Tab-separated table of C-alpha atoms (C1' of nucleotides) in Angstrom:
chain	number	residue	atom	x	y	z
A	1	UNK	CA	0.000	0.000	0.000
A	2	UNK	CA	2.240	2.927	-1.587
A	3	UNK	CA	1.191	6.036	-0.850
A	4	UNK	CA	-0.510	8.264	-3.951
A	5	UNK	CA	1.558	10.337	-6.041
A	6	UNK	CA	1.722	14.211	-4.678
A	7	UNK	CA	-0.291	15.350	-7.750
A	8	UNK	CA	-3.004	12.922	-6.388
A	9	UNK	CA	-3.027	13.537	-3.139
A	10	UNK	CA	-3.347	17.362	-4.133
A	11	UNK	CA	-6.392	17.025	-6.400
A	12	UNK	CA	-7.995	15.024	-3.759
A	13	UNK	CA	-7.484	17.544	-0.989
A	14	UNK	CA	-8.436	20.284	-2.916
A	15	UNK	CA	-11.853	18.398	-4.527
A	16	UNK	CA	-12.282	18.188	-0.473
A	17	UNK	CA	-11.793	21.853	0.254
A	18	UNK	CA	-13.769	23.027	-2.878
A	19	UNK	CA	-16.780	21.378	-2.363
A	20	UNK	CA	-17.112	21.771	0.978
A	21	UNK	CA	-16.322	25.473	1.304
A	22	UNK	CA	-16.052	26.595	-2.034
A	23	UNK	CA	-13.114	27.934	-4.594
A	24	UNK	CA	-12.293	30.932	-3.650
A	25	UNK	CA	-12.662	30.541	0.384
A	26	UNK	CA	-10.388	27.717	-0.175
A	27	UNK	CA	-6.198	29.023	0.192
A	28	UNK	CA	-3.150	27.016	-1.253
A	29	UNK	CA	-2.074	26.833	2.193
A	30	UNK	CA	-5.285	24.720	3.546
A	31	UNK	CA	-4.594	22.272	0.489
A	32	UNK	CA	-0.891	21.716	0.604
A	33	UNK	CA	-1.607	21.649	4.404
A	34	UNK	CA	-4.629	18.490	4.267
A	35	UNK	CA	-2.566	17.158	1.189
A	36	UNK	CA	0.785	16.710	3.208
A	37	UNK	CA	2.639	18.384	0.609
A	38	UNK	CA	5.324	21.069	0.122
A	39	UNK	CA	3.674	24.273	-1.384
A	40	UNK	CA	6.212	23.344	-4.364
A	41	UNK	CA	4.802	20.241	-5.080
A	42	UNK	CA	1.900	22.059	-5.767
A	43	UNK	CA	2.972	24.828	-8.700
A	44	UNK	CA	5.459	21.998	-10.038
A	45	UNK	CA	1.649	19.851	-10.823
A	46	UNK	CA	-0.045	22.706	-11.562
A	47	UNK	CA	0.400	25.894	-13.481
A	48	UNK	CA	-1.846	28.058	-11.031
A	49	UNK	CA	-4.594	27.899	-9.008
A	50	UNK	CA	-6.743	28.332	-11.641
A	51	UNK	CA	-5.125	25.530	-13.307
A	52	UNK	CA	-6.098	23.179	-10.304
A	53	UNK	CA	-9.264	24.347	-10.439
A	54	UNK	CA	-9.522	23.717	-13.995
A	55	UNK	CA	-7.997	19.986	-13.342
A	56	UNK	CA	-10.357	19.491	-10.208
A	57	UNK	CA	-13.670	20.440	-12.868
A	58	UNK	CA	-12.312	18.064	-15.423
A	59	UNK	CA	-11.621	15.602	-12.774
A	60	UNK	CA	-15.505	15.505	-11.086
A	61	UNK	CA	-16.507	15.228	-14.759
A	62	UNK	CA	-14.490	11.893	-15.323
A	63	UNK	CA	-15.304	10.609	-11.929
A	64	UNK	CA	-18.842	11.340	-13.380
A	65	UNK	CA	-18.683	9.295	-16.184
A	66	UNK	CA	-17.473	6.471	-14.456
A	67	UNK	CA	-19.973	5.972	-12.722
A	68	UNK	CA	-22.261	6.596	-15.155
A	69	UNK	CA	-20.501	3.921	-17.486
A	70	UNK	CA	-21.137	1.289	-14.055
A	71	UNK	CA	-24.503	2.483	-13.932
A	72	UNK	CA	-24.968	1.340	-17.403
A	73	UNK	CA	-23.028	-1.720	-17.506
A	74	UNK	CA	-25.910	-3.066	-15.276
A	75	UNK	CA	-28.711	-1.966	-16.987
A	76	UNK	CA	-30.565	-4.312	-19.209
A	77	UNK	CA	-33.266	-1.734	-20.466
A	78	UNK	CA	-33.521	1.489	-21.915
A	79	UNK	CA	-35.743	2.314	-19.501
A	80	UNK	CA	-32.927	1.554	-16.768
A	81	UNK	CA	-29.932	3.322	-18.878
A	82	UNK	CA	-32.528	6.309	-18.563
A	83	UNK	CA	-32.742	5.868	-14.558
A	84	UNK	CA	-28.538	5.266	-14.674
A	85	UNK	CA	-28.461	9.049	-15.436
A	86	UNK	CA	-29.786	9.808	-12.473
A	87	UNK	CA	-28.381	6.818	-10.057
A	88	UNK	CA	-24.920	8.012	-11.083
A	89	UNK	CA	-25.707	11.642	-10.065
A	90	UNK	CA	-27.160	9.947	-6.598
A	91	UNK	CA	-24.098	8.117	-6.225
A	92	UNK	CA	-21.502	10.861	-7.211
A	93	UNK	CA	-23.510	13.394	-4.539
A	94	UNK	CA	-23.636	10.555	-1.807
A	95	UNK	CA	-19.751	9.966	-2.344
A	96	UNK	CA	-19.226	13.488	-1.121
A	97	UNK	CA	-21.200	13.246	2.186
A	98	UNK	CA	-17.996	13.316	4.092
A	99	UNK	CA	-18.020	16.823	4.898
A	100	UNK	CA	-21.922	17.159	3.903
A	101	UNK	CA	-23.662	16.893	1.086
A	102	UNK	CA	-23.355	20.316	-0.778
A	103	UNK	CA	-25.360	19.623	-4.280
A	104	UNK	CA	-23.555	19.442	-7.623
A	105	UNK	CA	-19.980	20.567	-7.274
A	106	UNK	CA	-19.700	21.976	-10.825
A	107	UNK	CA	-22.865	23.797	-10.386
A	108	UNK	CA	-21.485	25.152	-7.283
A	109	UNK	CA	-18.237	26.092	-9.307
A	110	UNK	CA	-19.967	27.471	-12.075
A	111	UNK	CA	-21.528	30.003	-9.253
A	112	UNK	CA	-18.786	30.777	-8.389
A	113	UNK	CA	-17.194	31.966	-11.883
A	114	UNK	CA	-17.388	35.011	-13.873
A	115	UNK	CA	-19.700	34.861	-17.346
A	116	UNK	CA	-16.573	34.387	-19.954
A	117	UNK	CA	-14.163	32.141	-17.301
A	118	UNK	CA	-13.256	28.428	-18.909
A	119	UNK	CA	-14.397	26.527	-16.684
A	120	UNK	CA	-17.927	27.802	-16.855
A	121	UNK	CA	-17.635	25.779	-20.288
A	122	UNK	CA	-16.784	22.571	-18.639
A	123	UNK	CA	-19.434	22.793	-16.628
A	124	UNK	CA	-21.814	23.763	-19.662
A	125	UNK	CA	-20.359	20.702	-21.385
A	126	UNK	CA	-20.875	17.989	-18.787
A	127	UNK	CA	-24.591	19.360	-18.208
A	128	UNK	CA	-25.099	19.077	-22.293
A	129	UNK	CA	-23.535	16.291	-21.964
A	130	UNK	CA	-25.712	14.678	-19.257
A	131	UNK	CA	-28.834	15.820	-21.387
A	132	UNK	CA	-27.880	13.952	-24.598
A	133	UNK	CA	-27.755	10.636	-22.356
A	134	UNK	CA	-31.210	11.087	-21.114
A	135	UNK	CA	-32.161	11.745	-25.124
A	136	UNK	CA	-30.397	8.464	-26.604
A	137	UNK	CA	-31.992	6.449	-23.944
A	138	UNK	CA	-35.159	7.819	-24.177
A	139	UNK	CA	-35.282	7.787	-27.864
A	140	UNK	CA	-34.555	4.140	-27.803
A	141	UNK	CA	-37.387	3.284	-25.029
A	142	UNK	CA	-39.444	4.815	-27.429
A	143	UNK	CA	-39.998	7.875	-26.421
A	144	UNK	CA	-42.005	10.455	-28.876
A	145	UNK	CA	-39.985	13.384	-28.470
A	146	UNK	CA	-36.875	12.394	-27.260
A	147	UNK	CA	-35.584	15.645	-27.311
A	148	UNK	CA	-38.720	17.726	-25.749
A	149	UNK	CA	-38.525	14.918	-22.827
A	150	UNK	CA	-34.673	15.119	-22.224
A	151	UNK	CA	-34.952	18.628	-21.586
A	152	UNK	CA	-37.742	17.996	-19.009
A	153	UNK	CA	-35.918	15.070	-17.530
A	154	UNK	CA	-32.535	17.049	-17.164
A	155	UNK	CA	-34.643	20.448	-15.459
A	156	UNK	CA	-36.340	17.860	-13.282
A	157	UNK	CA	-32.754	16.368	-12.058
A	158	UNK	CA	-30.974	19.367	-12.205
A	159	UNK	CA	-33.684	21.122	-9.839
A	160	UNK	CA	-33.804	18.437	-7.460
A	161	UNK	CA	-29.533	18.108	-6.869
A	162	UNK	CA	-29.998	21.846	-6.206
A	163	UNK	CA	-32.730	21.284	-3.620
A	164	UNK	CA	-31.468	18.392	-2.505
A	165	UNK	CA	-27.761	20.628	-1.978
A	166	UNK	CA	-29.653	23.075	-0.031
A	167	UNK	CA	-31.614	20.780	2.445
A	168	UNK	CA	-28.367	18.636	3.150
A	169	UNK	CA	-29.790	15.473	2.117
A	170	UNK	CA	-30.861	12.965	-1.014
A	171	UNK	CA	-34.275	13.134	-0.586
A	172	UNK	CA	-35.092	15.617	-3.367
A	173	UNK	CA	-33.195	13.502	-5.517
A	174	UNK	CA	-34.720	10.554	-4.821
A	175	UNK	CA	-38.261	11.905	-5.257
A	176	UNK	CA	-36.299	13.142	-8.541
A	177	UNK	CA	-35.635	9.377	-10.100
A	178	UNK	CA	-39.479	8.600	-9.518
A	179	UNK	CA	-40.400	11.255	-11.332
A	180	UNK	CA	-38.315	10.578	-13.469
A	181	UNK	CA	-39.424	6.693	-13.682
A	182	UNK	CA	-42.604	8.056	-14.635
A	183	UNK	CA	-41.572	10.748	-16.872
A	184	UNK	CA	-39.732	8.030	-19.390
A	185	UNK	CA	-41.807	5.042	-18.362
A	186	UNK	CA	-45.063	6.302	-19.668
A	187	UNK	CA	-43.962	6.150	-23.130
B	1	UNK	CA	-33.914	63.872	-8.229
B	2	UNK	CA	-31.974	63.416	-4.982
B	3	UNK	CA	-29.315	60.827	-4.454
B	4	UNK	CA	-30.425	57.262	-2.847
B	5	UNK	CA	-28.797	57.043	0.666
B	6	UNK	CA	-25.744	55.817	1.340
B	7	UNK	CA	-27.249	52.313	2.680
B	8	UNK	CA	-29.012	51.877	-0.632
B	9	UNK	CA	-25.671	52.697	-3.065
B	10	UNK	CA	-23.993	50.394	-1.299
B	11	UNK	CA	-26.552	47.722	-1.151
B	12	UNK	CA	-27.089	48.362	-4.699
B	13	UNK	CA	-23.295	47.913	-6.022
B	14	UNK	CA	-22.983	44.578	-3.815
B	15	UNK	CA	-25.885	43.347	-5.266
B	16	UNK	CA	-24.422	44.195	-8.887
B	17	UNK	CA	-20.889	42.750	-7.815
B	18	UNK	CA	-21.930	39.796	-5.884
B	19	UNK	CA	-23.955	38.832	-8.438
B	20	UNK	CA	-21.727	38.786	-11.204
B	21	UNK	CA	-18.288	37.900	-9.511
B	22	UNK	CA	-19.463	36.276	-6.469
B	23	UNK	CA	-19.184	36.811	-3.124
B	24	UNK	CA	-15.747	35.831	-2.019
B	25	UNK	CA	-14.470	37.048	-4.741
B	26	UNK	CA	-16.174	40.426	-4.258
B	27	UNK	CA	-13.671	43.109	-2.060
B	28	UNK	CA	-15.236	45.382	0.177
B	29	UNK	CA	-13.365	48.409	-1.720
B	30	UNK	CA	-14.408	47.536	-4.614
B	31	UNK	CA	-18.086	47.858	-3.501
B	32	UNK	CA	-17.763	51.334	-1.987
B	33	UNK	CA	-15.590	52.348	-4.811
B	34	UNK	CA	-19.166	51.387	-7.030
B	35	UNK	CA	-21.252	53.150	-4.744
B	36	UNK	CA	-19.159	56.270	-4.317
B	37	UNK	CA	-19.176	55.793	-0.849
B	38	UNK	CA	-16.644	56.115	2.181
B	39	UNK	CA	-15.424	52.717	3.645
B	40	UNK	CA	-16.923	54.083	7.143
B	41	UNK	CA	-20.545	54.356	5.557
B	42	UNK	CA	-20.260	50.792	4.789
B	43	UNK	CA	-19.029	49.982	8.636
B	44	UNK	CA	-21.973	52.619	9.856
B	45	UNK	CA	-24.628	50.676	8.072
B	46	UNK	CA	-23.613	47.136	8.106
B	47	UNK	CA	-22.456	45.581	10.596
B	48	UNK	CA	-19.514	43.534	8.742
B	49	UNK	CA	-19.327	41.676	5.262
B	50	UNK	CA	-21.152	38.611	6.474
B	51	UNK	CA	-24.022	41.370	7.513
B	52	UNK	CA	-23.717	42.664	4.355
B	53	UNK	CA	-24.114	39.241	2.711
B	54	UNK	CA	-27.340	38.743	4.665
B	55	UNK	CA	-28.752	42.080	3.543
B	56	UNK	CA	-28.076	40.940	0.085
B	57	UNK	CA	-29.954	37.664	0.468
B	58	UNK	CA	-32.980	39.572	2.164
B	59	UNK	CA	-33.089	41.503	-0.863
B	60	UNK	CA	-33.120	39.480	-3.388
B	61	UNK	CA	-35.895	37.297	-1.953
B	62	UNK	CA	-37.768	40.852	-1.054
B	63	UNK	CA	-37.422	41.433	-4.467
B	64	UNK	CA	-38.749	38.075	-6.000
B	65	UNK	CA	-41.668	38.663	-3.503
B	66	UNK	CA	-42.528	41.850	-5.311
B	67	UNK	CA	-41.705	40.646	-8.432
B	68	UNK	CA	-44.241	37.752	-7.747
B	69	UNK	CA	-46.793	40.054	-6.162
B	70	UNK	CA	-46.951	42.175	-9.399
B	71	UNK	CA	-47.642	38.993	-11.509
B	72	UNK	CA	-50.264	37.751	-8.953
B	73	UNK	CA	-51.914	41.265	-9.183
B	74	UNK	CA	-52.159	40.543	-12.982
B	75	UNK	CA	-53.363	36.995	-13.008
B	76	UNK	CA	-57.247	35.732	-13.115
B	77	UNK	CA	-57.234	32.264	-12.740
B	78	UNK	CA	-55.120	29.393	-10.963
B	79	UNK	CA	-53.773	28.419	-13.734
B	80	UNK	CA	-52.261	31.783	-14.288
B	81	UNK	CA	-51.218	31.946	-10.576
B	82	UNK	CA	-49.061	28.445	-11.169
B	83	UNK	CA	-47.194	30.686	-14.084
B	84	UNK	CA	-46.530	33.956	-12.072
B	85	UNK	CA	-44.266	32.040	-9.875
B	86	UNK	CA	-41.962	30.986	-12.828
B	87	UNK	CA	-42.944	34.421	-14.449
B	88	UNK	CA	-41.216	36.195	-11.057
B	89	UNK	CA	-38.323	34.077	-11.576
B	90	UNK	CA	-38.208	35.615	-15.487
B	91	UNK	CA	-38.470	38.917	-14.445
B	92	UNK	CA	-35.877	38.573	-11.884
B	93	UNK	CA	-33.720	36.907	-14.076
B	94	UNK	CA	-33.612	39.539	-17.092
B	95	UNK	CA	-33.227	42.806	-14.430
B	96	UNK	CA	-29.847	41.235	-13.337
B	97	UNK	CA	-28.899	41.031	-17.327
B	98	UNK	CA	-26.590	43.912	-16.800
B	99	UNK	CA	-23.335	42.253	-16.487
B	100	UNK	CA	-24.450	38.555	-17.798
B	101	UNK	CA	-27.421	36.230	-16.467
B	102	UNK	CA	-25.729	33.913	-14.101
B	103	UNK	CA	-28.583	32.312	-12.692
B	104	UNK	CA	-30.398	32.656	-9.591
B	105	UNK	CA	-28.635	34.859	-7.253
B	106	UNK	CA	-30.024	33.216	-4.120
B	107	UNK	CA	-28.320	29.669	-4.974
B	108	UNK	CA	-25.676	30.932	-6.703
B	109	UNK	CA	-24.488	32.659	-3.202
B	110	UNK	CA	-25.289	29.735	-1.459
B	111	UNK	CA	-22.874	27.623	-3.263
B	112	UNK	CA	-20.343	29.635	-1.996
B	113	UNK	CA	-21.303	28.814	1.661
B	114	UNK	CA	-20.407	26.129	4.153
B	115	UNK	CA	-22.701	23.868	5.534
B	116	UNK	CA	-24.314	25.452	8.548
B	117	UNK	CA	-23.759	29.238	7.433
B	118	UNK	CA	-27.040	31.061	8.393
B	119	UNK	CA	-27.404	32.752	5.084
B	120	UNK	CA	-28.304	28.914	3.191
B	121	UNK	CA	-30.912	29.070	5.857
B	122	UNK	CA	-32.024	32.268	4.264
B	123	UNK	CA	-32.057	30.683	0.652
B	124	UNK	CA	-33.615	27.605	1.749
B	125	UNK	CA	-36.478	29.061	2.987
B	126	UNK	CA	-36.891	31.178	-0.268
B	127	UNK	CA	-37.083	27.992	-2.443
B	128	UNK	CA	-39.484	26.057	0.332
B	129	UNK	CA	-41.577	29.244	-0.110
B	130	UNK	CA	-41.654	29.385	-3.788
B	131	UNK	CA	-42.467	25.519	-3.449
B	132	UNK	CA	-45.758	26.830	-1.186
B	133	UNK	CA	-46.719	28.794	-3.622
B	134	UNK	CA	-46.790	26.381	-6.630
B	135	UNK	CA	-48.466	24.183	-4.185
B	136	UNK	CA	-51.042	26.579	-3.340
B	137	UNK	CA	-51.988	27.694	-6.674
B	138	UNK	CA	-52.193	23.960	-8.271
B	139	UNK	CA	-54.236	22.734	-5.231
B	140	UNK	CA	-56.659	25.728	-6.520
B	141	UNK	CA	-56.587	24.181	-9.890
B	142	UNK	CA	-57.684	21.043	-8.671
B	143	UNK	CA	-54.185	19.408	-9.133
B	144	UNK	CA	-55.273	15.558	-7.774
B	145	UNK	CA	-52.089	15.513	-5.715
B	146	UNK	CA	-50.597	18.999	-5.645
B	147	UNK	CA	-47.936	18.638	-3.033
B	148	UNK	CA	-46.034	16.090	-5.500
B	149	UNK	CA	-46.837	18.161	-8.211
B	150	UNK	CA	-45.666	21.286	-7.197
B	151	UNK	CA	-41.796	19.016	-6.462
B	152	UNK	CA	-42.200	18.306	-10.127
B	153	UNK	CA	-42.844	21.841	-10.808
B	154	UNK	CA	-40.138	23.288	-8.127
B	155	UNK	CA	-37.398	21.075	-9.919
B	156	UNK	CA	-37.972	21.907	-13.587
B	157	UNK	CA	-38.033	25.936	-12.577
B	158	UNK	CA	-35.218	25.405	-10.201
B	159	UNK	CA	-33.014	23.608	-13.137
B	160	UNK	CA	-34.251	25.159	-15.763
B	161	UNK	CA	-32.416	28.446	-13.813
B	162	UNK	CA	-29.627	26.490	-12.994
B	163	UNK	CA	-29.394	25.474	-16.902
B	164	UNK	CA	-30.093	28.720	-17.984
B	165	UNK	CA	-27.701	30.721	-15.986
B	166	UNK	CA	-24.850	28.258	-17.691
B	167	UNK	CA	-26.064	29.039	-21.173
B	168	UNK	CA	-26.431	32.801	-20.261
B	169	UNK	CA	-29.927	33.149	-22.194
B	170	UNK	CA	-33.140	32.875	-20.661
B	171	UNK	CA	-34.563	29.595	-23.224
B	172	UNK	CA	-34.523	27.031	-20.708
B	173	UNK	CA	-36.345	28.940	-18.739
B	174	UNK	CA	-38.592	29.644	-21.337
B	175	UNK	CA	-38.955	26.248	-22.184
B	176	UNK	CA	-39.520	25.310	-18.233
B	177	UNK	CA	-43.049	27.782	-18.849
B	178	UNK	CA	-44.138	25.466	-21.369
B	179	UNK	CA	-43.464	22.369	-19.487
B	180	UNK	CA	-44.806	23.453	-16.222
B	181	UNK	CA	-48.410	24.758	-17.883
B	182	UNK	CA	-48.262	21.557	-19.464
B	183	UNK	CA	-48.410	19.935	-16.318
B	184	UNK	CA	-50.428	22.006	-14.108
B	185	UNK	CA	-52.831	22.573	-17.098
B	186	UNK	CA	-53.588	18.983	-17.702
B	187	UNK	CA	-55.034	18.466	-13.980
C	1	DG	C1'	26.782	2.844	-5.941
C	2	DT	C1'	25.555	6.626	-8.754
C	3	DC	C1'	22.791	9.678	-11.143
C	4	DT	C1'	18.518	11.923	-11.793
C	5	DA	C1'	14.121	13.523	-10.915
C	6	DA	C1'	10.871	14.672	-7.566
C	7	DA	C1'	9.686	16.242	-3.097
C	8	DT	C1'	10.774	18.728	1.037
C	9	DA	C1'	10.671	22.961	4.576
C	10	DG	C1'	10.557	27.400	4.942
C	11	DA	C1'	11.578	32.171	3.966
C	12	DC	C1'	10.095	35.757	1.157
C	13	DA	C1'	7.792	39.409	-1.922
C	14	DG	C1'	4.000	41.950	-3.050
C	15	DA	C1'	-0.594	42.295	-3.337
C	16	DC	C1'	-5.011	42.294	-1.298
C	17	DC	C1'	-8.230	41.513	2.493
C	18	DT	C1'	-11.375	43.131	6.486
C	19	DG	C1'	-12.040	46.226	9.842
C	20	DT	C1'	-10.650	50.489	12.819
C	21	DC	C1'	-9.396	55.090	13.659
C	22	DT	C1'	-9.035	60.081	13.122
C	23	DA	C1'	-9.971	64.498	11.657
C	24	DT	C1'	-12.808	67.039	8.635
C	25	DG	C1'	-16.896	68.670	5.937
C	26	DA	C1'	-21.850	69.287	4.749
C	27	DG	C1'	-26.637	69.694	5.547
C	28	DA	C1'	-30.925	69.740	8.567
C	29	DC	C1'	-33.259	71.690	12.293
C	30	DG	C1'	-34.211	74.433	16.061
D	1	DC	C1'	-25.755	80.662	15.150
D	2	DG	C1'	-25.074	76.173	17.365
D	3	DT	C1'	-25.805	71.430	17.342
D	4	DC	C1'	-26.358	66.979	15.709
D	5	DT	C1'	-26.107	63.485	12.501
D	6	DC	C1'	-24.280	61.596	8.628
D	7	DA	C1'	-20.722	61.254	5.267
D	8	DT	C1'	-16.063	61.917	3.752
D	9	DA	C1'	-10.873	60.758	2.659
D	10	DG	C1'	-7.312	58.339	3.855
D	11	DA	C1'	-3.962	56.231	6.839
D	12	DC	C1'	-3.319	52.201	9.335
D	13	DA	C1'	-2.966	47.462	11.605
D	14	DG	C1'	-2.777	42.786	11.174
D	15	DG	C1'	-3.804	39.067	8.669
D	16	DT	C1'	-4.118	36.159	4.406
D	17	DC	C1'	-3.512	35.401	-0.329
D	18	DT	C1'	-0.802	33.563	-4.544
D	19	DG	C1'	3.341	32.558	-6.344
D	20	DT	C1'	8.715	32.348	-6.284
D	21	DC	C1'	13.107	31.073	-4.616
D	22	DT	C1'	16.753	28.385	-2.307
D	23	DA	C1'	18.955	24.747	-0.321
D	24	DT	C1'	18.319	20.141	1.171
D	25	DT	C1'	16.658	15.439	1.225
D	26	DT	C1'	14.438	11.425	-0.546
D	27	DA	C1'	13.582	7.590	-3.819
D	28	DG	C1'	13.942	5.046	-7.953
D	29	DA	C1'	16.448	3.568	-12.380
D	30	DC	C1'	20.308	1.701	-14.131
DNA sequence: GTCTAAATAGACAGACCTGTCTATGAGACG
DNA sequence: CGTCTCATAGACAGGTCTGTCTATTTAGAC
């Protein structure tokens, strides 16, 4: 059991600090400090801070789709591949109950940067990204207007991590992947 | 024409400011610089920055209310009372257009603070609120179950914001009306 | 064992932050 | 006029921020 390179140790402290007390409350010092790692180690991984935070938005995104992609891999309907959408949000939110449960962390990123800042886009992305995975799935359980019903689907999951962020618990979300059910189940 | 007090100037340049940079990122000189103001008017009328912050908060759900209460004033039936609530959130959206629509102000401030901070008390009770209201208005549209409905309703409004304030443009929210009369219009 | 690349602690610069203090000016009201 | 309240400019303290630099130590490849 070797311990994790100082780049990884780094992202994972400063995922920590960011999404429980945000970007820009969050100092190098408080990272380097939880990440056991000489300030250097830091700028010699990372261009900036900007650049961390850039790698830390890129990195929830992967983690993201990896769970998404397990979701899937044990679905055996389209109906289910829609409801992987959401268990993979569930999952990603509940795997960041360690210092409470905060809502979407690239939402909560994306509030927290200027209109014209990069990662802004990467948040834009994954969201557009998320959507189109609620249409193919849809489409293929038959949906009528795939499109129309992704949209509603994403607003409806999308509302209820933002609820469910503000109350401190899943429950939103849950009530979220029943509506849901019944959004893309009733043809 | 007389010149607003100092109290409003500055409450009116932190709004500006906090809104489109966000909040940690926001420098008290920079506000009084905004408001034309001494740094001792600030200190006279607030009692620090976190007071300031909750002023800001207050506001912006003051101003929804008003915002709301004008559409209410204008609407006839229950049906039209369901769409001033995501009207209000229109409105409120385009005044802050000046330096680019970044969603709702309320959650977007919230993201930026810690579990247990008293102003996500603040913007919790704003959203359980705006919840009430759907509630109240699809109940009087004899909505079969509207406590569940108006969830489904909260959601799409609360992501179609959250989607919208990514894209910068208003559509999703747009296209949230249209969903949201589709549901509470089809009993 | 040696060489190389990465990591270390810690000082440091320079900017910016919140909040306080002082001494002064301007307008309202009696 | 005198008084009172509010606002002003600006210096200031004390802390924190990002990012750089140096000199040293560790760890792995060969």
């Amino acid at each position: 059991m070797t311990k994790p390179s100082a780049r990884t140790r780094i992202l994972q402290a400063a995922a920590d600090r960011f999404y429980a007390d945000g970007i820009s409350a969050t100092g190098i010092d408080a990272i380097i400090a939880d990440a056991g790692v000489a300030k250097m180690s830091l700028y010699n991984n990372f261009e900036s801070k900007s650049g961390l935070v850039m790698a830390y938005l890129e990195q929830r995104h992967t983690e993201w789709l990896e769970l998404y992609a397990a979701r899937l891999a044990s679905s055996t309907s389209a109906l289910e591949r829609v409801l992987a959408v959401v268990d993979a949000y569930i999952d990603h939110a509940e795997a960041g109950y360690a210092h409470g449960f905060r809502g979407c962390g690239l939402l909560n990123a994306a509030a927290e940067l200027p209109v014209g800042e990069p990662g802004r886009a990467v948040v834009a992305g994954h969201k557009a990204q998320v959507r189109g995975f609620f249409a193919e799935h849809l489409e293929a359980n038959g949906c009528a207007d795939p499109q129309e019903m992704a949209s509603h689907c994403s607003f409806v999951l999308e509302g209820a991590m933002a609820l469910s962020g503000l109350e401190g618990n899943s429950s939103a979300l849950r009530k979220a992947r029943t509506l849901i059910l019944e959004l893309a189940g009733g043809r």
